[in-house]
Coordinates of C-alpha atoms in Angstrom, one line a residue:
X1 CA 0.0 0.0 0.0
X2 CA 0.9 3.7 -0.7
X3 CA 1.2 4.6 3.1
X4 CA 4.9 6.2 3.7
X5 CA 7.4 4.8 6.4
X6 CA 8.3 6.9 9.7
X7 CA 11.5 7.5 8.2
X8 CA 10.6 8.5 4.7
X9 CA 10.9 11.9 3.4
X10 CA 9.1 13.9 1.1
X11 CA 10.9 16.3 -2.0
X12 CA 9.5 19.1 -4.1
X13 CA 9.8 20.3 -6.6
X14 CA 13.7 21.6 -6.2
X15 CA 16.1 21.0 -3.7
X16 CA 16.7 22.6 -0.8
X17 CA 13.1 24.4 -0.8
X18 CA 12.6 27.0 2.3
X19 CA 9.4 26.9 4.4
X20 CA 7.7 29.1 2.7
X21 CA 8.1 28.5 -1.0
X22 CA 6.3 24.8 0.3
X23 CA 3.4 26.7 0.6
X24 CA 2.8 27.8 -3.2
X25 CA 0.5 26.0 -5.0
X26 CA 2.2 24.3 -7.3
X27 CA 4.3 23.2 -4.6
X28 CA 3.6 19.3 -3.1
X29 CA 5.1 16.6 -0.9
X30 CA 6.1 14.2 -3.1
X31 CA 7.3 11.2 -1.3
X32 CA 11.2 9.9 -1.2
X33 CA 11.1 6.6 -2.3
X34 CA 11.6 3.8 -4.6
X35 CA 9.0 4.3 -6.0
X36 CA 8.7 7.9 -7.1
X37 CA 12.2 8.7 -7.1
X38 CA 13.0 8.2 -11.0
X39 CA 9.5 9.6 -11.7
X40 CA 9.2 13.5 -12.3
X41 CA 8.0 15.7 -9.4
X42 CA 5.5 17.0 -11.3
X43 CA 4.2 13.2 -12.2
X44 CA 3.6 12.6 -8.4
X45 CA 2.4 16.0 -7.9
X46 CA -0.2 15.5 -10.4
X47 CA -1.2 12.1 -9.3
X48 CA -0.9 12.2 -6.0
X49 CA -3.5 15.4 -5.9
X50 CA -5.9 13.7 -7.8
X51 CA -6.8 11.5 -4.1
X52 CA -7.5 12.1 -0.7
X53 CA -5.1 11.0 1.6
X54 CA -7.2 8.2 2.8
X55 CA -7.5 7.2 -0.9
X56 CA -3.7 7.6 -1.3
X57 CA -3.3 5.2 1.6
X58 CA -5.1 2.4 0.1
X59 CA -3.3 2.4 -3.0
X60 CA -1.6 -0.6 -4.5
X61 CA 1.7 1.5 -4.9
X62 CA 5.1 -0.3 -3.0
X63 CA 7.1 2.5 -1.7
X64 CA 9.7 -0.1 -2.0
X65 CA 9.1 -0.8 -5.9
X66 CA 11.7 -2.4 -8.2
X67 CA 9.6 -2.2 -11.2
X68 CA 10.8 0.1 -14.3
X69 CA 9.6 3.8 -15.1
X70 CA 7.3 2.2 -17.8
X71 CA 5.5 -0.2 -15.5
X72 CA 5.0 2.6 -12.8
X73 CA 4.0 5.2 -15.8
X74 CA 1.1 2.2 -16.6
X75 CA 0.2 1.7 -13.1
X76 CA -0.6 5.1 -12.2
X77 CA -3.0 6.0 -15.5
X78 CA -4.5 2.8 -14.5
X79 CA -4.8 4.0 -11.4
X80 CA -6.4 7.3 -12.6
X81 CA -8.7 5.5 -15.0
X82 CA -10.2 3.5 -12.2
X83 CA -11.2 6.7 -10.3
X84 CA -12.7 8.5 -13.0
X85 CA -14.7 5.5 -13.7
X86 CA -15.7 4.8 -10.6
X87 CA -16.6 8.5 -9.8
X88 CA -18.6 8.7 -13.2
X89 CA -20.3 5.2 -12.0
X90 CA -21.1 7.0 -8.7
X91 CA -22.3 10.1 -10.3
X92 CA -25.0 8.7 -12.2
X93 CA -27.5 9.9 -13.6
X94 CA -25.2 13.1 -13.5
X95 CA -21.0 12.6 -14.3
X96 CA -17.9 13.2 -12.1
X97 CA -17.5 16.4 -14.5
X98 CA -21.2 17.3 -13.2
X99 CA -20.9 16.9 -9.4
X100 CA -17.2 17.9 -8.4
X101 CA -15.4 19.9 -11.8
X102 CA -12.3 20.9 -9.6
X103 CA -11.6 16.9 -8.9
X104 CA -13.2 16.1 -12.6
X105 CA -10.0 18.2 -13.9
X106 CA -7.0 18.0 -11.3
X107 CA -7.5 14.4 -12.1
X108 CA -7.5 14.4 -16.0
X109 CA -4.3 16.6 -16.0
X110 CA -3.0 14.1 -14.1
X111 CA -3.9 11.7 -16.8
X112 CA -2.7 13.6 -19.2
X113 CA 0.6 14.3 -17.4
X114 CA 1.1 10.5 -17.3
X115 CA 0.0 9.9 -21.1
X116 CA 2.5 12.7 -22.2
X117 CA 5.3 10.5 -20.5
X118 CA 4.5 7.4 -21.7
X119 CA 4.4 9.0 -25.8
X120 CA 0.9 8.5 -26.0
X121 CA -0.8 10.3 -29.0
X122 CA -4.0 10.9 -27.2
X123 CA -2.1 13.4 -24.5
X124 CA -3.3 16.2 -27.2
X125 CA -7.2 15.2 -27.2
X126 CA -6.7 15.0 -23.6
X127 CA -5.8 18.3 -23.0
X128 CA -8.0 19.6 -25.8
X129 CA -10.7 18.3 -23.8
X130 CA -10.0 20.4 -20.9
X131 CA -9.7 23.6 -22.5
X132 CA -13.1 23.0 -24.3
X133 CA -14.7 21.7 -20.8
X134 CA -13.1 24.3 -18.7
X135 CA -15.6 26.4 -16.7
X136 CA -13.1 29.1 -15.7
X137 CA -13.0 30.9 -19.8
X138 CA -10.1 33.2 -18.1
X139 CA -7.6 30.6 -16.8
X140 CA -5.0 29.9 -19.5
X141 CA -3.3 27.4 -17.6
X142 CA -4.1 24.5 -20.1
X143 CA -2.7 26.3 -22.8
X144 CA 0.6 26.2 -21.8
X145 CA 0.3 22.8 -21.6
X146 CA -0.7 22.5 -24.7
X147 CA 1.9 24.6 -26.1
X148 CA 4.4 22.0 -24.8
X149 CA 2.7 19.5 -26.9
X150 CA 2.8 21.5 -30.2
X151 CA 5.9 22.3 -29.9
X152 CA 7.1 18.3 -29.7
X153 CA 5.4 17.9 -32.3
X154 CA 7.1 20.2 -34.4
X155 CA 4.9 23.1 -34.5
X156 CA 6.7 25.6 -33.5
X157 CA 4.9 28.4 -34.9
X158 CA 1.5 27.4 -33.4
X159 CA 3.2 26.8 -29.9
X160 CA 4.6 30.4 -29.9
X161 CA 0.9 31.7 -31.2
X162 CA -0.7 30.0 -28.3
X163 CA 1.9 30.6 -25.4
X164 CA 2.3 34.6 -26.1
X165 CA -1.4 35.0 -24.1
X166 CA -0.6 32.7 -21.5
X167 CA 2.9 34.4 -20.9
X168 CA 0.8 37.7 -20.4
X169 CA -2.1 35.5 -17.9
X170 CA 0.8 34.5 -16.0
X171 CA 2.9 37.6 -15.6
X172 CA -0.6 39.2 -14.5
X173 CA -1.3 36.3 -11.8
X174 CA 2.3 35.6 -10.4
X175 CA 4.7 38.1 -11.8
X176 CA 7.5 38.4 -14.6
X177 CA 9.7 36.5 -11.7
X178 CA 7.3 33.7 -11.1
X179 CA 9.2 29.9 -12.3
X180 CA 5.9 29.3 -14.7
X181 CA 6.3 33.1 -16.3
X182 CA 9.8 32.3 -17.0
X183 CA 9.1 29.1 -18.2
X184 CA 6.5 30.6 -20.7
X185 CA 9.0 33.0 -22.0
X186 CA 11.6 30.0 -22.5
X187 CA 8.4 28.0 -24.7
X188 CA 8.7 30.9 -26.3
X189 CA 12.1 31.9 -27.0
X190 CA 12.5 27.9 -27.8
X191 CA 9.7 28.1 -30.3
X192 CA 11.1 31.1 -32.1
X193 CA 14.7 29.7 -32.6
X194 CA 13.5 26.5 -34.2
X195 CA 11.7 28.5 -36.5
X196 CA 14.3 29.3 -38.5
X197 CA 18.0 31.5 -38.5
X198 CA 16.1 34.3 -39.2
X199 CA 14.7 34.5 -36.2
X200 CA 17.7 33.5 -33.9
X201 CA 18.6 36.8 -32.7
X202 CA 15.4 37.9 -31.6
X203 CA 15.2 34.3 -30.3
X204 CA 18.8 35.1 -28.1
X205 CA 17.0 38.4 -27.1
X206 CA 14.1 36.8 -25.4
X207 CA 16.6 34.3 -23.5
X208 CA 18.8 37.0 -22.2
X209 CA 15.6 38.6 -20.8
X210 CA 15.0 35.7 -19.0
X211 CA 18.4 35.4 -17.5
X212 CA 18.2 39.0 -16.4
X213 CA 14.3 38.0 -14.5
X214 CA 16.1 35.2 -12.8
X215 CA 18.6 37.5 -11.7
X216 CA 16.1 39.8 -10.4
X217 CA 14.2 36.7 -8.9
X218 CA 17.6 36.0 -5.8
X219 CA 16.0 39.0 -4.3
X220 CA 12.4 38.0 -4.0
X221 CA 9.7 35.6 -3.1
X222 CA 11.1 33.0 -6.2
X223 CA 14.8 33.5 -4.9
X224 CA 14.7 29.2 -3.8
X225 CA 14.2 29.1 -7.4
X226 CA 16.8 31.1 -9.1
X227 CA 19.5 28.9 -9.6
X228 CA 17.4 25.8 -11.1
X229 CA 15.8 28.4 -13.0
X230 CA 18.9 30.4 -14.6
X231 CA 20.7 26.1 -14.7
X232 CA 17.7 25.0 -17.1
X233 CA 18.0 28.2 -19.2
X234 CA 21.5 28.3 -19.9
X235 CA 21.3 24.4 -20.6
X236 CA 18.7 25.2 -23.5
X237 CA 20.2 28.3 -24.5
X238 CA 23.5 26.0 -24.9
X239 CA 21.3 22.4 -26.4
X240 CA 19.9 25.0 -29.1
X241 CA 23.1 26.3 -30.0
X242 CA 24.8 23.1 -30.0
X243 CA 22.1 21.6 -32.0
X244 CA 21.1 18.7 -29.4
X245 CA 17.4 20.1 -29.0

């Protein structure tokens, strides 16, 4: 069963976090284990919000696990496809969707988060489907999601189309500083430079911008974030120019 040992710990999602970042959001304790530790944080994040911690308790997951990153990849949408059935079976005559949206969705992004890792082509549909069956018009969230997905696909010109409103949503909700804002100006600035030499300078421009926000970032709220932050943009900066991404 999922319930955690007295001596295991928790991570988030970067080392060393203080007190308070732990209390953002996107922020969860993810446990340190066998199991979850060559999974992405924001893989257990997603999951593990989609249950109660009763629920979580019960669940056939050994913190102790030897199996690969595949088989745990497959156990946990088949984890998540169990609970949206049974919710929908519950619901009835009415759906999950009808009687409790905010679970309805935190647990398809979580599917959709584990369909994305595993390569699945239906990680696009899925996320599609949350932007159409969103009830909150305002909140772009899902569209940077989505932008991720176009961009691995290749379509870098739609990604950067559909990220530049989000990138403004973002700034407006968390601040030019905030680790999702700089990540939508990386999309971005990633997007552009694929598109072509012609662009790369104003592509460079864009990621020097962000260097200089992370810089600003060591001296507020987002400083436990700065130097992940400024270590994944000069490592794409460098990929890009090296040709490796």
């Amino acid at each position: 069963m999922a319930s955690a040992s007295a001596s295991e710990g928790t991570r988030y999602s970067t080392p060393n976090i203080s007190n308070a970042a732990k209390n953002f959001s996107w922020e969860y304790p993810v446990p340190d284990n066998a199991f979850w530790n060559d999974l992405k944080f924001v893989i257990g994040r997603n999951f593990l919000t989609s249950f109660s911690p009763e629920e979580i308790s019960q669940l056939p997951i050994d913190p102790n696990s030897t199996q690969s990153k595949s088989e745990k990849l497959e156990l946990l949408l088949h984890l998540l496809r169990e609970k949206i059935a049974a919710q929908d079976a519950e619901a009835l005559p009415q759906t999950f969707y009808d009687i409790n949206y905010e679970a309805w969705e935190t647990t398809w992004l979580a599917v959709h988060t584990l369909q994305y890792e595993l390569g699945l082509p239906e990680a696009e549909q899925t996320i599609r489907m949350l932007i159409d069956k969103r009830k909150n018009k305002a909140n772009l969230s899902h569209f940077h999601t989505l932008s991720v997905v176009l961009f691995e696909k290749g379509r870098y010109a739609d990604a950067e189309e559909m990220e530049r409103p989000v990138l403004e949503w973002l700034v407006g909700r968390l601040g030019d500083t905030s680790p999702q804002a700089l990540g939508s100006r990386r999309i971005i600035a990633r997007a552009i430079w694929k598109q072509g030499p012609e662009r790369r300078v104003e592509a460079e421009a864009l990621f020097e911008q962000v260097k200089t926000l992370v810089e600003e970032s060591g001296s507020g709220k987002y400083a436990v974030y700065k130097d992940e932050q400024m270590e994944v943009t000069e490592t794409m900066i460098a990929d890009l120019r090296a040709g490796r991404i």
